C-alpha cells in the first residue's frame, strides 16, 4: 500500500496544479500572490498534516511550517485492529518525510506553548518563536479527568484510555494479553461530544474478537452514560452473530452511568453506588475537550471546543487563526478522521482565497465511517455535508447506514472497503 507514487496519487485524485486551482476557483496569478505568505500549522495529525500538504500543493511558493512534537504519528483509526491482534502499531505509524522532502513543507519537531494573536507569533517549547500570516490549529483533543471522581490523568498508566493512539494502545493490548481466561474487560464510554462516535463500539468488538480467539470464557462490559450510540443496530446484530452473550452494553438508565472509579480496585461505581463493576482490565475513556493549546490561545467556548465560521473554519475569536479537526465545532460533521481530512482541504482553499482577495466558497464534502466487528465483518455510515445557513449541514437524502441482515459476503466486502479506506486516506495525508 505504500508503493503508490506521488504521480499516481495526483492522477488518482485528478489533481494537477492547474486543475486543483480551478477546483477552488483560484487563478494561477492569485495563487502566486497568496504564495508570499507564511502559514503555520499546529499539529501534524489528520487535520493539520492535510492542511499543510494541500496548502503547499495548491500554492507551491507559499511558506508552510508544520509544528508537531512527535517524530511520527500513530493513527487512532486502525488502533482498534491492533487490539484485535491482527494489525501492528508499525503499520498504523506515519512519518513526515514525504511532507518535508516531496511537498516542501517545513516540518519542525517541537510543541507550541503559546500564541500571541496581536503580534501573530507562536512560541515553541524549544524557546524559538515563529511569525505567521495565517495560523491553522488542529491540536485534536484533551481529556476532562475532573469530570470523573476517583481518577486522574496520571492513572492512565494503569487504566488506559487508548483514545490517543501509540503507547496507550500498546499498554491496553499488553493488559488484554495478560488478562486471565474468564476475566472481565470493562469499557467506560465517554459522554457526547467525543472523538469518533462509533469508536467505543468498534473498540469492544475488536477486544471481543481477540478474547473469543484467545480467552473465550471472558466477558466484555460497556458502561455508557448515553442511551444509544452510532450504528447501534448494526453493532448489536454483529455482536449477537459473532460473540453470543460475551458483550454486554449497559446504557445510562440501565446502570451504565459511572459516578466514580476506584483505581486501585479497578472498580466502577454506577447507579447511585448500587452497582459496583469490577474489572480485570479497565478502559476508561474520559469526557473530552479541544486540545490544551486551543484553550491556552483563548479560542474555546464554555463547553471546551473552538467555535469557528463553518464556511472557512476561521476562529470566531481571531481573524488570522483557523481551527479544524476534533477541536472545532463543525455542525453536523463528526469528530472523525475523515471529517478532519476534509476540513484540512477546506481550510487550505479558504486561506488561499482570502490571501488572494477572493470571497470564500460554500464548501461541501463527503465522509464515510467504517467499523470492523470481526476481521471479515465490516459496517459503515456515509454522509455528505454542505455549508448551508451558517453551518455544516448533512445533505438530506444522501449517505446512510449499511443495511441490517446482510450476507457474510456483503460484510466481508465492507471489511475490505474499511482497509482500502485506511490505505487511501493515509496516502492522501502523509503520502
Ligand atoms: P489528531 O489527529 O489527534 O492530531 C492532533 C495533533 O496535534 C497530534 O499529532 C498532536 O501531537 C498535535 N498537537 C497537540 N498539541 C500540540 C501543540 N501544542 N503543539 C504542536 N502540536 C500539537 N476517524 C475516522 O474517520 N475513521 C475511523 O475509523 C476512526 N477510528 C477511530 C478509532 C479510535 C479508537 C479513535 C480514538 C478515533 C478514531 N477516529 C476515526 C477519529 C480520528 O482519529 C480523529 O477524529 C482525528 O485524528 C482528528 O484529527 P485532528 O487533526 O483533529 O487530531
Short mmCIF file of C-alpha atoms and ligand atoms in Angstrom, two decimals:
data_model
loop_
_atom_site.label_atom_id
_atom_site.label_comp_id
_atom_site.label_asym_id
_atom_site.label_seq_id
_atom_site.Cartn_x
_atom_site.Cartn_y
_atom_site.Cartn_z
CA UNK A 1 0.00 0.00 0.00
CA UNK A 2 2.99 2.30 0.40
CA UNK A 3 4.24 1.80 -3.18
CA UNK A 4 1.87 4.40 -4.54
CA UNK A 5 3.94 7.24 -6.07
CA UNK A 6 3.07 10.90 -5.87
CA UNK A 7 2.34 10.90 -9.60
CA UNK A 8 -0.14 8.07 -9.11
CA UNK A 9 -1.65 9.90 -6.19
CA UNK A 10 -2.16 13.04 -8.22
CA UNK A 11 -3.59 11.01 -11.07
CA UNK A 12 -5.93 9.05 -8.81
CA UNK A 13 -7.27 12.19 -7.21
CA UNK A 14 -7.42 14.02 -10.54
CA UNK A 15 -5.14 16.72 -9.24
CA UNK A 16 -2.64 18.66 -11.25
CA UNK A 17 -1.68 22.11 -10.03
CA UNK A 18 -3.86 23.86 -12.60
CA UNK A 19 -6.82 21.51 -12.10
CA UNK A 20 -6.60 21.86 -8.34
CA UNK A 21 -6.53 25.64 -8.57
CA UNK A 22 -9.54 25.60 -10.88
CA UNK A 23 -11.34 23.31 -8.41
CA UNK A 24 -11.26 26.01 -5.77
CA UNK A 25 -11.74 28.81 -8.28
CA UNK A 26 -8.24 30.26 -7.86
CA UNK A 27 -6.29 31.59 -10.84
CA UNK A 28 -2.55 30.85 -11.02
CA UNK A 29 -1.90 34.61 -10.63
CA UNK A 30 -3.98 34.76 -7.45
CA UNK A 31 -2.22 31.66 -6.11
CA UNK A 32 1.08 33.40 -6.79
CA UNK A 33 0.09 36.43 -4.69
CA UNK A 34 -1.06 34.09 -1.87
CA UNK A 35 2.30 32.39 -2.21
CA UNK A 36 4.17 35.22 -0.50
CA UNK A 37 2.52 34.44 2.83
CA UNK A 38 3.71 32.28 5.73
CA UNK A 39 1.16 29.81 7.12
CA UNK A 40 1.97 27.97 10.36
CA UNK A 41 0.07 24.75 11.09
CA UNK A 42 -0.11 23.43 14.66
CA UNK A 43 -0.38 19.63 14.89
CA UNK A 44 0.77 17.04 12.36
CA UNK A 45 -2.22 14.74 12.88
CA UNK A 46 -5.06 14.12 10.47
CA UNK A 47 -6.32 17.68 10.03
CA UNK A 48 -3.01 19.54 10.34
CA UNK A 49 -0.94 17.34 8.01
CA UNK A 50 -3.71 17.51 5.38
CA UNK A 51 -3.90 21.31 5.59
CA UNK A 52 -0.11 21.73 5.36
CA UNK A 53 0.16 19.36 2.40
CA UNK A 54 -2.72 20.87 0.41
CA UNK A 55 -1.62 24.46 1.06
CA UNK A 56 1.81 23.64 -0.32
CA UNK A 57 0.48 21.65 -3.27
CA UNK A 58 -2.03 24.36 -4.22
CA UNK A 59 0.43 27.22 -3.76
CA UNK A 60 4.00 25.90 -4.08
CA UNK A 61 5.60 29.31 -3.45
CA UNK A 62 3.88 29.70 -0.11
CA UNK A 63 5.95 29.11 3.06
CA UNK A 64 4.17 26.43 5.10
CA UNK A 65 5.51 25.36 8.52
CA UNK A 66 4.07 22.37 10.36
CA UNK A 67 4.81 22.05 14.09
CA UNK A 68 4.37 18.64 15.71
CA UNK A 69 6.03 17.35 18.91
CA UNK A 70 6.30 13.73 17.77
CA UNK A 71 8.62 12.34 15.08
CA UNK A 72 5.84 10.03 13.85
CA UNK A 73 2.04 9.91 14.11
CA UNK A 74 0.07 6.80 15.07
CA UNK A 75 -3.47 6.87 13.68
CA UNK A 76 -6.36 6.22 16.05
CA UNK A 77 -8.13 4.68 13.07
CA UNK A 78 -6.75 1.17 12.85
CA UNK A 79 -5.67 1.22 16.52
CA UNK A 80 -8.64 -0.97 17.47
CA UNK A 81 -7.35 -3.54 14.95
CA UNK A 82 -4.10 -3.65 16.93
CA UNK A 83 -6.18 -4.57 20.00
CA UNK A 84 -7.91 -7.24 17.89
CA UNK A 85 -4.47 -8.75 17.37
CA UNK A 86 -4.32 -8.64 13.56
CA UNK A 87 -2.55 -5.33 12.92
CA UNK A 88 0.76 -3.93 14.18
CA UNK A 89 1.49 -0.49 15.58
CA UNK A 90 4.15 -0.07 12.87
CA UNK A 91 1.53 -0.48 10.13
CA UNK A 92 -0.50 2.45 11.51
CA UNK A 93 2.51 4.74 12.11
CA UNK A 94 3.29 7.51 9.62
CA UNK A 95 6.29 9.84 9.29
CA UNK A 96 6.75 13.29 7.82
CA UNK A 97 9.47 12.61 5.22
CA UNK A 98 7.10 12.94 2.27
CA UNK A 99 5.62 16.20 3.52
CA UNK A 100 9.13 17.54 4.06
CA UNK A 101 11.01 16.16 1.05
CA UNK A 102 8.34 15.86 -1.65
CA UNK A 103 5.84 18.57 -0.74
CA UNK A 104 8.32 21.12 0.66
CA UNK A 105 6.56 21.66 3.99
CA UNK A 106 8.92 22.89 6.71
CA UNK A 107 8.24 20.29 9.43
CA UNK A 108 9.52 21.29 12.87
CA UNK A 109 9.54 18.76 15.71
CA UNK A 110 8.52 20.95 18.63
CA UNK A 111 5.48 21.88 20.69
CA UNK A 112 3.57 25.17 20.54
CA UNK A 113 3.25 26.53 24.09
CA UNK A 114 1.71 29.91 23.37
CA UNK A 115 0.04 32.04 20.71
CA UNK A 116 0.23 35.84 20.65
CA UNK A 117 -2.54 36.86 18.27
CA UNK A 118 -1.60 40.57 18.32
CA UNK A 119 1.94 40.03 17.06
CA UNK A 120 0.87 36.89 15.10
CA UNK A 121 3.54 34.81 16.82
CA UNK A 122 3.66 31.26 18.18
CA UNK A 123 6.08 30.33 20.96
CA UNK A 124 7.70 26.91 20.92
CA UNK A 125 8.83 24.72 23.81
CA UNK A 126 12.42 24.89 22.49
CA UNK A 127 12.43 28.65 23.15
CA UNK A 128 12.07 29.66 19.49
CA UNK A 129 9.18 31.68 18.17
CA UNK A 130 7.67 31.97 14.71
CA UNK A 131 5.66 34.68 12.99
CA UNK A 132 2.71 33.81 10.81
CA UNK A 133 0.33 35.49 8.42
CA UNK A 134 -2.27 32.75 8.98
CA UNK A 135 -2.33 30.11 11.69
CA UNK A 136 -4.11 26.75 11.37
CA UNK A 137 -4.66 24.83 14.61
CA UNK A 138 -5.52 21.12 14.57
CA UNK A 139 -4.45 20.02 18.06
CA UNK A 140 -7.04 17.24 18.48
CA UNK A 141 -8.49 16.53 21.92
CA UNK A 142 -7.57 16.50 25.58
CA UNK A 143 -9.42 14.85 28.46
CA UNK A 144 -11.64 16.16 31.26
CA UNK A 145 -10.48 13.90 34.10
CA UNK A 146 -12.03 16.35 36.58
CA UNK A 147 -15.48 15.17 35.45
CA UNK A 148 -14.94 11.68 36.95
CA UNK A 149 -14.34 11.41 40.72
CA UNK A 150 -11.64 8.98 41.87
CA UNK A 151 -9.39 9.05 38.81
CA UNK A 152 -6.80 11.49 37.47
CA UNK A 153 -4.68 11.82 34.36
CA UNK A 154 -1.64 10.01 35.83
CA UNK A 155 -3.86 6.93 36.34
CA UNK A 156 -3.88 6.40 32.56
CA UNK A 157 -0.69 4.40 33.18
CA UNK A 158 -2.79 1.74 34.95
CA UNK A 159 -6.25 2.39 33.49
CA UNK A 160 -5.55 3.33 29.85
CA UNK A 161 -7.87 5.40 27.69
CA UNK A 162 -6.12 4.43 24.45
CA UNK A 163 -8.07 7.33 22.85
CA UNK A 164 -4.82 8.80 21.55
CA UNK A 165 -3.03 6.01 19.74
CA UNK A 166 0.53 4.86 20.40
CA UNK A 167 1.90 3.85 23.79
CA UNK A 168 -1.63 3.86 25.26
CA UNK A 169 -2.74 1.34 22.61
CA UNK A 170 0.25 -0.86 23.41
CA UNK A 171 -0.49 -0.67 27.15
CA UNK A 172 -4.10 -1.75 26.68
CA UNK A 173 -3.01 -4.54 24.34
CA UNK A 174 -0.47 -5.80 26.92
CA UNK A 175 -3.13 -5.76 29.65
CA UNK A 176 -5.52 -7.79 27.47
CA UNK A 177 -2.74 -10.29 26.75
CA UNK A 178 -2.04 -10.63 30.49
CA UNK A 179 -5.74 -10.97 31.41
CA UNK A 180 -6.80 -14.48 32.56
CA UNK A 181 -9.27 -16.52 30.51
CA UNK A 182 -12.59 -15.81 32.23
CA UNK A 183 -11.54 -12.25 33.13
CA UNK A 184 -13.67 -9.11 32.68
CA UNK A 185 -12.82 -6.20 30.37
CA UNK A 186 -14.80 -3.06 31.22
CA UNK A 187 -15.06 -0.09 28.86
CA UNK A 188 -16.31 3.12 30.50
CA UNK A 189 -17.57 5.03 27.43
CA UNK A 190 -17.47 8.85 27.17
CA UNK A 191 -20.40 11.30 27.10
CA UNK A 192 -21.09 13.31 23.92
CA UNK A 193 -19.39 15.04 22.21
CA UNK A 194 -16.23 12.99 21.76
CA UNK A 195 -13.71 11.85 19.15
CA UNK A 196 -15.14 9.16 16.80
CA UNK A 197 -18.77 8.44 17.77
CA UNK A 198 -18.70 4.71 16.77
CA UNK A 199 -15.14 4.25 18.12
CA UNK A 200 -16.01 2.75 21.55
CA UNK A 201 -18.22 0.12 19.90
CA UNK A 202 -15.63 -0.87 17.32
CA UNK A 203 -13.19 -0.99 20.27
CA UNK A 204 -15.27 -3.52 22.23
CA UNK A 205 -15.87 -5.55 19.04
CA UNK A 206 -12.13 -5.83 18.47
CA UNK A 207 -11.45 -6.67 22.14
CA UNK A 208 -14.13 -9.39 21.91
CA UNK A 209 -12.53 -10.65 18.68
CA UNK A 210 -9.21 -11.10 20.48
CA UNK A 211 -10.81 -12.64 23.60
CA UNK A 212 -13.03 -15.04 21.65
CA UNK A 213 -9.95 -16.44 19.92
CA UNK A 214 -7.59 -16.49 22.93
CA UNK A 215 -9.66 -16.36 26.16
CA UNK A 216 -13.21 -17.44 25.25
CA UNK A 217 -14.58 -17.57 28.81
CA UNK A 218 -14.02 -13.81 29.25
CA UNK A 219 -16.65 -11.07 29.44
CA UNK A 220 -16.86 -7.58 27.88
CA UNK A 221 -18.97 -4.96 29.69
CA UNK A 222 -19.65 -1.46 28.32
CA UNK A 223 -20.77 1.13 30.88
CA UNK A 224 -22.18 4.01 28.87
CA UNK A 225 -23.68 7.31 30.09
CA UNK A 226 -25.63 7.54 26.81
CA UNK A 227 -28.97 5.91 25.95
CA UNK A 228 -27.88 4.84 22.49
CA UNK A 229 -24.93 5.05 20.11
CA UNK A 230 -23.88 5.36 16.47
CA UNK A 231 -24.71 2.35 14.23
CA UNK A 232 -26.19 0.60 17.32
CA UNK A 233 -28.45 -1.80 15.38
CA UNK A 234 -25.56 -2.89 13.16
CA UNK A 235 -23.18 -3.41 16.07
CA UNK A 236 -25.75 -5.34 18.11
CA UNK A 237 -26.57 -7.55 15.13
CA UNK A 238 -22.88 -8.33 14.59
CA UNK A 239 -22.22 -8.88 18.32
CA UNK A 240 -25.09 -11.39 18.59
CA UNK A 241 -23.92 -13.24 15.48
CA UNK A 242 -20.25 -13.46 16.41
CA UNK A 243 -19.91 -13.12 20.16
CA UNK A 244 -23.17 -14.52 21.59
CA UNK A 245 -23.55 -13.01 25.06
CA UNK A 246 -19.86 -12.12 25.53
CA UNK A 247 -20.56 -8.35 25.11
CA UNK A 248 -22.97 -6.63 27.50
CA UNK A 249 -23.83 -2.97 26.84
CA UNK A 250 -25.45 -1.02 29.69
CA UNK A 251 -26.93 2.36 28.75
CA UNK A 252 -27.29 5.41 31.01
CA UNK A 253 -30.63 4.50 32.56
CA UNK A 254 -29.66 0.83 32.87
CA UNK A 255 -26.71 1.05 35.27
CA UNK A 256 -24.26 2.43 32.70
CA UNK A 257 -23.75 5.90 34.19
CA UNK A 258 -20.46 5.67 36.13
CA UNK A 259 -20.16 8.14 39.01
CA UNK A 260 -16.78 7.19 40.45
CA UNK A 261 -13.82 4.99 39.64
CA UNK A 262 -11.84 3.17 42.33
CA UNK A 263 -8.48 2.97 40.59
CA UNK A 264 -6.69 0.55 42.95
CA UNK A 265 -9.68 -1.83 42.99
CA UNK A 266 -10.32 -1.36 39.21
CA UNK A 267 -13.98 -0.91 40.11
CA UNK A 268 -16.56 1.41 38.54
CA UNK A 269 -19.34 2.69 40.81
CA UNK A 270 -22.61 3.26 38.93
CA UNK A 271 -26.31 3.77 39.53
CA UNK A 272 -26.03 5.88 42.70
CA UNK A 273 -23.49 3.48 44.20
CA UNK A 274 -25.84 0.49 43.80
CA UNK A 275 -23.72 -1.10 41.08
CA UNK A 276 -20.04 -1.95 41.55
CA UNK A 277 -18.45 -3.38 38.44
CA UNK A 278 -15.00 -4.87 38.97
CA UNK A 279 -12.66 -5.22 36.01
CA UNK A 280 -9.56 -7.24 35.28
CA UNK A 281 -8.83 -4.73 32.53
CA UNK A 282 -10.49 -1.32 32.73
CA UNK A 283 -10.56 1.03 29.72
CA UNK A 284 -11.81 4.43 30.86
CA UNK A 285 -12.37 6.91 28.01
CA UNK A 286 -12.88 10.30 29.72
CA UNK A 287 -15.09 13.20 28.66
CA UNK A 288 -13.28 15.37 26.12
CA UNK A 289 -12.48 18.93 25.09
CA UNK A 290 -10.31 20.64 22.47
CA UNK A 291 -6.53 20.13 22.76
CA UNK A 292 -4.93 22.25 25.50
CA UNK A 293 -3.22 24.77 23.20
CA UNK A 294 -6.62 25.85 21.81
CA UNK A 295 -7.64 26.80 25.38
CA UNK A 296 -4.32 28.49 26.11
CA UNK A 297 -4.74 30.54 22.93
CA UNK A 298 -8.19 31.69 24.11
CA UNK A 299 -10.03 30.03 21.22
CA UNK A 300 -12.52 27.80 23.10
CA UNK A 301 -16.10 28.26 24.26
CA UNK A 302 -17.65 27.32 27.63
CA UNK A 303 -18.03 23.70 26.55
CA UNK A 304 -14.31 23.50 25.79
CA UNK A 305 -14.45 23.47 21.96
CA UNK A 306 -13.35 26.07 19.39
CA UNK A 307 -16.20 27.89 17.65
CA UNK A 308 -15.47 28.71 14.02
CA UNK A 309 -17.10 30.20 10.95
CA UNK A 310 -18.10 26.84 9.48
CA UNK A 311 -17.68 28.13 5.95
CA UNK A 312 -13.93 28.72 6.29
CA UNK A 313 -13.08 27.25 9.74
CA UNK A 314 -11.79 30.67 10.78
CA UNK A 315 -11.96 31.10 14.57
CA UNK A 316 -14.73 33.42 15.74
CA UNK A 317 -12.13 34.85 18.16
CA UNK A 318 -9.44 35.93 15.69
CA UNK A 319 -9.25 36.90 12.04
CA UNK A 320 -5.95 35.13 11.33
CA UNK A 321 -6.47 31.85 13.18
CA UNK A 322 -8.34 28.80 11.87
CA UNK A 323 -9.27 25.72 13.91
CA UNK A 324 -10.03 22.37 12.26
CA UNK A 325 -10.47 18.73 13.25
CA UNK A 326 -11.79 17.39 16.54
CA UNK A 327 -11.03 20.66 18.38
CA UNK A 328 -13.58 22.64 16.33
CA UNK A 329 -17.36 22.92 16.45
CA UNK A 330 -18.30 21.83 12.92
CA UNK A 331 -22.08 21.47 12.80
CA UNK A 332 -23.17 18.05 11.56
CA UNK A 333 -19.61 16.96 10.72
CA UNK A 334 -18.50 14.36 13.27
CA UNK A 335 -15.23 14.40 15.20
CA UNK A 336 -13.70 11.90 12.79
CA UNK A 337 -10.55 11.46 10.78
CA UNK A 338 -12.42 11.69 7.51
CA UNK A 339 -14.02 14.98 8.59
CA UNK A 340 -10.64 16.37 9.79
CA UNK A 341 -9.10 15.40 6.43
CA UNK A 342 -11.90 17.23 4.58
CA UNK A 343 -11.56 20.25 6.84
CA UNK A 344 -7.81 20.36 6.09
CA UNK A 345 -8.70 20.81 2.40
CA UNK A 346 -11.49 23.30 3.10
CA UNK A 347 -9.19 25.47 5.21
CA UNK A 348 -6.40 25.34 2.61
CA UNK A 349 -8.81 26.61 -0.05
CA UNK A 350 -10.28 29.25 2.29
CA UNK A 351 -6.84 30.64 3.23
CA UNK A 352 -5.66 30.78 -0.38
CA UNK A 353 -8.82 32.56 -1.47
CA UNK A 354 -8.61 35.07 1.35
CA UNK A 355 -4.94 35.80 0.75
CA UNK A 356 -5.67 36.41 -2.93
CA UNK A 357 -8.61 38.68 -2.17
CA UNK A 358 -11.39 36.29 -3.21
CA UNK A 359 -14.69 35.52 -1.49
CA UNK A 360 -14.85 32.13 0.28
CA UNK A 361 -16.63 29.20 -1.37
CA UNK A 362 -19.54 27.31 0.20
CA UNK A 363 -17.68 24.03 0.74
CA UNK A 364 -19.18 20.56 0.53
CA UNK A 365 -17.57 17.26 1.43
CA UNK A 366 -18.38 13.58 1.82
CA UNK A 367 -17.33 11.22 4.56
CA UNK A 368 -17.60 7.51 5.30
CA UNK A 369 -17.04 5.97 8.68
CA UNK A 370 -16.22 2.26 8.65
CA UNK A 371 -16.01 -0.10 11.59
CA UNK A 372 -14.95 -3.71 11.95
CA UNK A 373 -16.89 -6.16 14.12
CA UNK A 374 -14.58 -9.05 13.18
CA UNK A 375 -11.62 -9.18 10.84
CA UNK A 376 -14.03 -10.07 7.99
CA UNK A 377 -17.19 -8.26 9.06
CA UNK A 378 -17.47 -4.52 8.39
CA UNK A 379 -20.22 -1.92 8.79
CA UNK A 380 -20.34 1.67 7.56
CA UNK A 381 -22.11 5.01 7.64
CA UNK A 382 -21.72 7.65 4.92
CA UNK A 383 -22.82 11.29 4.71
CA UNK A 384 -22.47 14.37 2.52
CA UNK A 385 -22.01 17.77 4.17
CA UNK A 386 -22.72 21.17 2.69
CA UNK A 387 -22.28 24.64 4.16
CA UNK A 388 -25.87 25.91 4.48
CA UNK A 389 -27.45 28.66 6.58
CA UNK A 390 -24.29 29.33 8.59
CA UNK A 391 -23.41 25.72 9.41
CA UNK A 392 -22.02 22.48 8.03
CA UNK A 393 -25.24 20.52 7.46
CA UNK A 394 -25.83 16.91 6.40
CA UNK A 395 -27.42 16.88 2.94
CA UNK A 396 -30.82 15.23 3.14
CA UNK A 397 -31.25 12.05 1.12
CA UNK A 398 -27.52 11.46 0.76
CA UNK A 399 -25.42 8.84 2.54
CA UNK A 400 -26.88 6.38 5.03
CA UNK A 401 -26.03 3.40 7.16
CA UNK A 402 -25.19 -0.01 5.66
CA UNK A 403 -28.29 -2.22 5.86
CA UNK A 404 -29.07 -4.81 8.51
CA UNK A 405 -29.45 -8.51 7.72
CA UNK A 406 -26.78 -8.76 5.01
CA UNK A 407 -24.85 -11.84 3.89
CA UNK A 408 -21.35 -12.68 5.07
CA UNK A 409 -20.11 -11.78 1.54
CA UNK A 410 -21.53 -8.27 1.89
CA UNK A 411 -19.91 -7.84 5.32
CA UNK A 412 -16.60 -9.18 4.04
CA UNK A 413 -16.71 -6.59 1.23
CA UNK A 414 -17.34 -3.84 3.79
CA UNK A 415 -14.33 -5.09 5.77
CA UNK A 416 -12.24 -4.89 2.58
CA UNK A 417 -13.54 -1.35 1.94
CA UNK A 418 -12.52 -0.46 5.51
CA UNK A 419 -8.90 -1.42 4.84
CA UNK A 420 -8.94 0.28 1.41
CA UNK A 421 -10.30 3.45 3.05
CA UNK A 422 -7.40 3.37 5.51
CA UNK A 423 -4.83 2.99 2.72
CA UNK A 424 -6.42 5.82 0.74
CA UNK A 425 -6.77 8.40 3.49
CA UNK A 426 -3.30 7.87 4.95
CA UNK A 427 -1.83 8.12 1.44
CA UNK A 428 -3.72 11.39 0.97
CA UNK A 429 -2.41 12.81 4.25
CA UNK A 430 1.18 11.61 4.68
CA UNK A 431 1.93 10.43 1.13
P1 LIG B 1 -5.17 14.46 15.75
O1 LIG B 1 -5.18 13.57 14.57
O2 LIG B 1 -5.21 13.85 17.10
O3 LIG B 1 -3.91 15.37 15.63
C1 LIG B 1 -3.56 16.30 16.63
C2 LIG B 1 -2.06 16.53 16.55
O4 LIG B 1 -1.75 17.76 17.19
C3 LIG B 1 -1.28 15.45 17.26
O5 LIG B 1 -0.32 14.91 16.37
C4 LIG B 1 -0.64 16.18 18.43
O6 LIG B 1 0.65 15.66 18.78
C5 LIG B 1 -0.56 17.60 17.91
N1 LIG B 1 -0.53 18.64 18.96
C6 LIG B 1 -1.33 18.75 20.04
N2 LIG B 1 -0.97 19.83 20.77
C7 LIG B 1 0.05 20.42 20.11
C8 LIG B 1 0.85 21.57 20.38
N3 LIG B 1 0.67 22.31 21.48
N4 LIG B 1 1.83 21.89 19.50
C9 LIG B 1 2.05 21.14 18.38
N5 LIG B 1 1.31 20.03 18.08
C10 LIG B 1 0.34 19.67 18.95
N6 LIG B 1 -11.92 8.56 12.37
C11 LIG B 1 -12.35 8.10 11.15
O7 LIG B 1 -12.63 8.90 10.26
N7 LIG B 1 -12.50 6.76 10.93
C12 LIG B 1 -12.20 5.84 11.86
O8 LIG B 1 -12.33 4.63 11.61
C13 LIG B 1 -11.75 6.27 13.13
N8 LIG B 1 -11.45 5.40 14.10
C14 LIG B 1 -11.07 5.83 15.33
C15 LIG B 1 -10.83 4.90 16.34
C16 LIG B 1 -10.46 5.32 17.61
C17 LIG B 1 -10.22 4.30 18.68
C18 LIG B 1 -10.30 6.70 17.88
C19 LIG B 1 -9.88 7.17 19.24
C20 LIG B 1 -10.51 7.63 16.88
C21 LIG B 1 -10.91 7.22 15.60
N9 LIG B 1 -11.17 8.14 14.57
C22 LIG B 1 -11.62 7.69 13.35
C23 LIG B 1 -11.12 9.60 14.84
C24 LIG B 1 -9.84 10.29 14.34
O9 LIG B 1 -8.70 9.65 14.85
C25 LIG B 1 -9.82 11.75 14.77
O10 LIG B 1 -11.08 12.33 14.55
C26 LIG B 1 -8.77 12.56 14.00
O11 LIG B 1 -7.49 12.04 14.27
C27 LIG B 1 -8.83 14.04 14.35
O12 LIG B 1 -7.80 14.73 13.71
P2 LIG B 1 -7.17 16.05 14.41
O13 LIG B 1 -6.22 16.60 13.44
O14 LIG B 1 -8.25 16.88 14.96
O15 LIG B 1 -6.40 15.47 15.69
#
